[in-house]
Coordinates of C-alpha atoms in Angstrom, one line a residue:
X1 CA 11.7 19.1 -25.8
X2 CA 9.9 21.0 -22.9
X3 CA 11.8 20.4 -19.4
X4 CA 10.2 23.4 -17.7
X5 CA 8.0 22.1 -14.0
X6 CA 6.2 24.6 -15.4
X7 CA 5.4 23.6 -19.1
X8 CA 2.4 23.2 -18.6
X9 CA 0.8 26.7 -17.2
X10 CA 0.4 29.5 -19.7
X11 CA 3.2 30.5 -21.9
X12 CA 5.0 33.8 -22.3
X13 CA 3.4 34.9 -25.4
X14 CA 0.6 32.4 -25.5
X15 CA -2.8 34.3 -25.8
X16 CA -5.8 34.2 -22.6
X17 CA -7.6 32.2 -25.0
X18 CA -4.5 29.7 -26.9
X19 CA -3.9 29.3 -23.7
X20 CA -7.6 28.1 -22.7
X21 CA -7.8 26.0 -25.6
X22 CA -4.3 24.3 -24.3
X23 CA -5.8 23.9 -21.3
X24 CA -8.8 22.6 -22.8
X25 CA -6.5 20.0 -24.7
X26 CA -4.4 18.8 -22.0
X27 CA -7.1 18.2 -19.5
X28 CA -8.8 15.8 -22.2
X29 CA -6.3 13.1 -21.0
X30 CA -4.5 10.5 -22.5
X31 CA -7.1 9.6 -25.0
X32 CA -6.9 13.5 -26.4
X33 CA -6.8 15.1 -29.3
X34 CA -6.7 18.8 -31.8
X35 CA -10.0 17.4 -33.2
X36 CA -11.4 16.9 -29.4
X37 CA -10.0 19.5 -28.8
X38 CA -11.8 22.2 -31.7
X39 CA -14.7 20.5 -31.1
X40 CA -15.0 20.4 -27.3
X41 CA -14.1 25.1 -27.8
X42 CA -16.5 25.3 -30.9
X43 CA -13.3 26.0 -32.8
X44 CA -11.6 25.7 -36.4
X45 CA -9.6 22.9 -36.0
X46 CA -6.9 25.1 -38.2
X47 CA -6.5 27.8 -35.7
X48 CA -6.1 24.8 -33.0
X49 CA -3.4 23.0 -35.1
X50 CA -1.7 27.0 -35.2
X51 CA -1.8 27.1 -31.9
X52 CA -0.6 23.6 -31.3
X53 CA 2.3 24.3 -33.0
X54 CA 3.1 27.5 -32.4
X55 CA 2.6 26.7 -28.5
X56 CA 4.5 23.5 -28.0
X57 CA 1.8 21.9 -26.9
X58 CA 2.6 17.7 -28.0
X59 CA 5.5 18.5 -26.0
X60 CA 4.4 20.9 -23.2
X61 CA 1.6 17.9 -22.0
X62 CA 4.2 15.2 -22.6
X63 CA 5.6 17.2 -19.5
X64 CA 2.6 17.2 -17.5
X65 CA 1.3 13.1 -17.9
X66 CA 4.9 12.7 -16.6
X67 CA 4.2 15.0 -13.8
X68 CA 1.0 13.2 -13.5
X69 CA 2.6 9.8 -13.7
X70 CA 5.0 11.2 -10.6
X71 CA 2.3 12.5 -8.5
X72 CA 0.0 9.5 -8.4
X73 CA 3.3 6.8 -8.4
X74 CA 4.7 8.7 -4.5
X75 CA 0.6 9.0 -3.9
X76 CA 0.6 5.0 -4.4
X77 CA 4.3 5.1 -2.6
X78 CA 3.0 6.7 0.3
X79 CA -0.4 5.4 0.5
X80 CA 1.0 1.5 0.7
X81 CA 3.6 2.8 3.5
X82 CA 0.5 4.2 5.0
X83 CA -1.2 0.7 5.1
X84 CA 2.0 -1.3 5.8
X85 CA 2.7 0.7 8.9
X86 CA -1.1 0.6 10.0
X87 CA -1.2 -3.3 10.0
X88 CA 2.1 -3.3 11.4
X89 CA 0.9 -1.9 13.9
X90 CA -2.6 -3.9 14.4
X91 CA -0.9 -7.1 14.1
X92 CA 1.2 -5.6 17.6
X93 CA -2.1 -4.8 18.7
X94 CA -3.6 -8.0 18.6
X95 CA -0.1 -9.8 19.9
X96 CA 0.1 -8.3 22.9
X97 CA -3.8 -8.6 23.9
X98 CA -3.8 -12.8 22.7
X99 CA -0.1 -13.0 25.3
X100 CA -2.3 -10.2 28.2
X101 CA -5.5 -13.1 27.0
X102 CA -3.3 -16.1 27.6
X103 CA -2.0 -14.9 30.7
X104 CA -5.3 -15.0 32.4
X105 CA -6.4 -18.1 30.8
X106 CA -7.3 -21.5 32.2
X107 CA -5.4 -24.1 29.3
X108 CA -7.5 -26.3 29.7
X109 CA -10.0 -23.9 27.5
X110 CA -8.0 -22.9 25.2
X111 CA -6.4 -25.3 22.2
X112 CA -3.2 -25.7 21.6
X113 CA -3.8 -25.4 17.9
X114 CA -5.6 -22.3 18.8
X115 CA -3.3 -20.8 20.7
X116 CA -0.8 -21.5 17.7
X117 CA -3.4 -20.6 15.0
X118 CA -4.0 -17.3 16.7
X119 CA 0.2 -16.8 17.0
X120 CA 1.1 -17.7 13.0
X121 CA -1.8 -14.8 12.2
X122 CA -0.5 -12.3 13.6
X123 CA 2.9 -13.4 13.2
X124 CA 2.2 -13.2 9.2
X125 CA 0.1 -10.3 9.0
X126 CA 3.0 -8.7 11.2
X127 CA 6.0 -9.6 8.8
X128 CA 3.3 -8.6 6.0
X129 CA 3.7 -5.1 6.9
X130 CA 7.0 -5.3 7.2
X131 CA 7.3 -6.5 4.1
X132 CA 8.9 -9.5 5.5
X133 CA 9.3 -13.2 3.8
X134 CA 6.2 -14.9 4.8
X135 CA 7.7 -18.5 4.2
X136 CA 10.1 -17.9 7.6
X137 CA 6.2 -16.7 9.7
X138 CA 5.8 -20.4 9.9
X139 CA 9.4 -21.5 11.0
X140 CA 8.5 -18.3 14.0
X141 CA 6.2 -20.6 15.5
X142 CA 7.6 -23.8 14.9
X143 CA 5.5 -24.6 12.2
X144 CA 5.0 -26.4 9.1
X145 CA 1.7 -26.6 8.1
X146 CA -2.2 -27.6 9.8
X147 CA -0.7 -31.1 10.6
X148 CA 1.7 -29.9 13.7
X149 CA -1.0 -28.3 15.4
X150 CA -3.2 -31.7 15.7
X151 CA -3.5 -33.0 19.6
X152 CA -6.0 -35.5 18.9
X153 CA -4.1 -38.1 20.1
X154 CA -2.9 -36.3 23.1
X155 CA -4.6 -37.0 26.9
X156 CA -5.5 -33.9 28.5
X157 CA -2.9 -33.8 30.5
X158 CA -0.3 -33.8 27.6
X159 CA -2.6 -31.1 26.1
X160 CA -2.5 -29.2 29.4
X161 CA 1.6 -29.5 29.1
X162 CA 1.9 -28.9 25.5
X163 CA -0.3 -26.2 26.4
X164 CA 1.9 -24.4 29.2
X165 CA 5.1 -25.1 26.6
X166 CA 3.1 -23.0 24.1
X167 CA 2.7 -20.4 26.4
X168 CA 5.9 -20.2 27.4
X169 CA 7.8 -19.8 23.8
X170 CA 4.7 -17.4 22.9
X171 CA 5.8 -14.9 26.4
X172 CA 9.5 -15.8 24.9
X173 CA 8.6 -15.3 21.5
X174 CA 7.2 -11.9 22.1
X175 CA 9.8 -10.4 24.3
X176 CA 11.9 -11.5 21.8
X177 CA 10.1 -9.7 18.9
X178 CA 9.5 -6.5 21.0
X179 CA 13.6 -6.2 21.4
X180 CA 13.6 -6.4 17.8
X181 CA 11.2 -3.3 17.8
X182 CA 12.4 0.3 17.2

């Protein structure tokens, strides 16, 4: 087994022509073969096989493939972390904007179902960004589903009172969420 971190680099005693052939073979990817390398290099298959055996190409490309896989996984992991951070910042900013708008908004112009929907969406996005259980998001806003936001049977006065209650709950929850953040 070739364990050297530079197994895919030119090895001691490897001629420039053999190294070039190895690099061609290595860069053919997972569908690589001695035949393909020989064809691409316009060299005899026998020569390529001899170099491959002498310079342990199979072991070297296995090391190369493992390294490429490690690099790919690290890049994906970092990209996922970056996306999660960006989404968390966006959700937090959206929540702040909503709270600011709610403080300036005449409650009679916004339905309680609108408030609940805005809050549910921003909390869901924020929870997803932090990898939290989404089933808890509904409990966070005191909602079990769309049916809890139905206010069609309420009078205008009852709707205003419900809106004021939701605004107070929202402000309290936003304050609690802000305290939990690092």
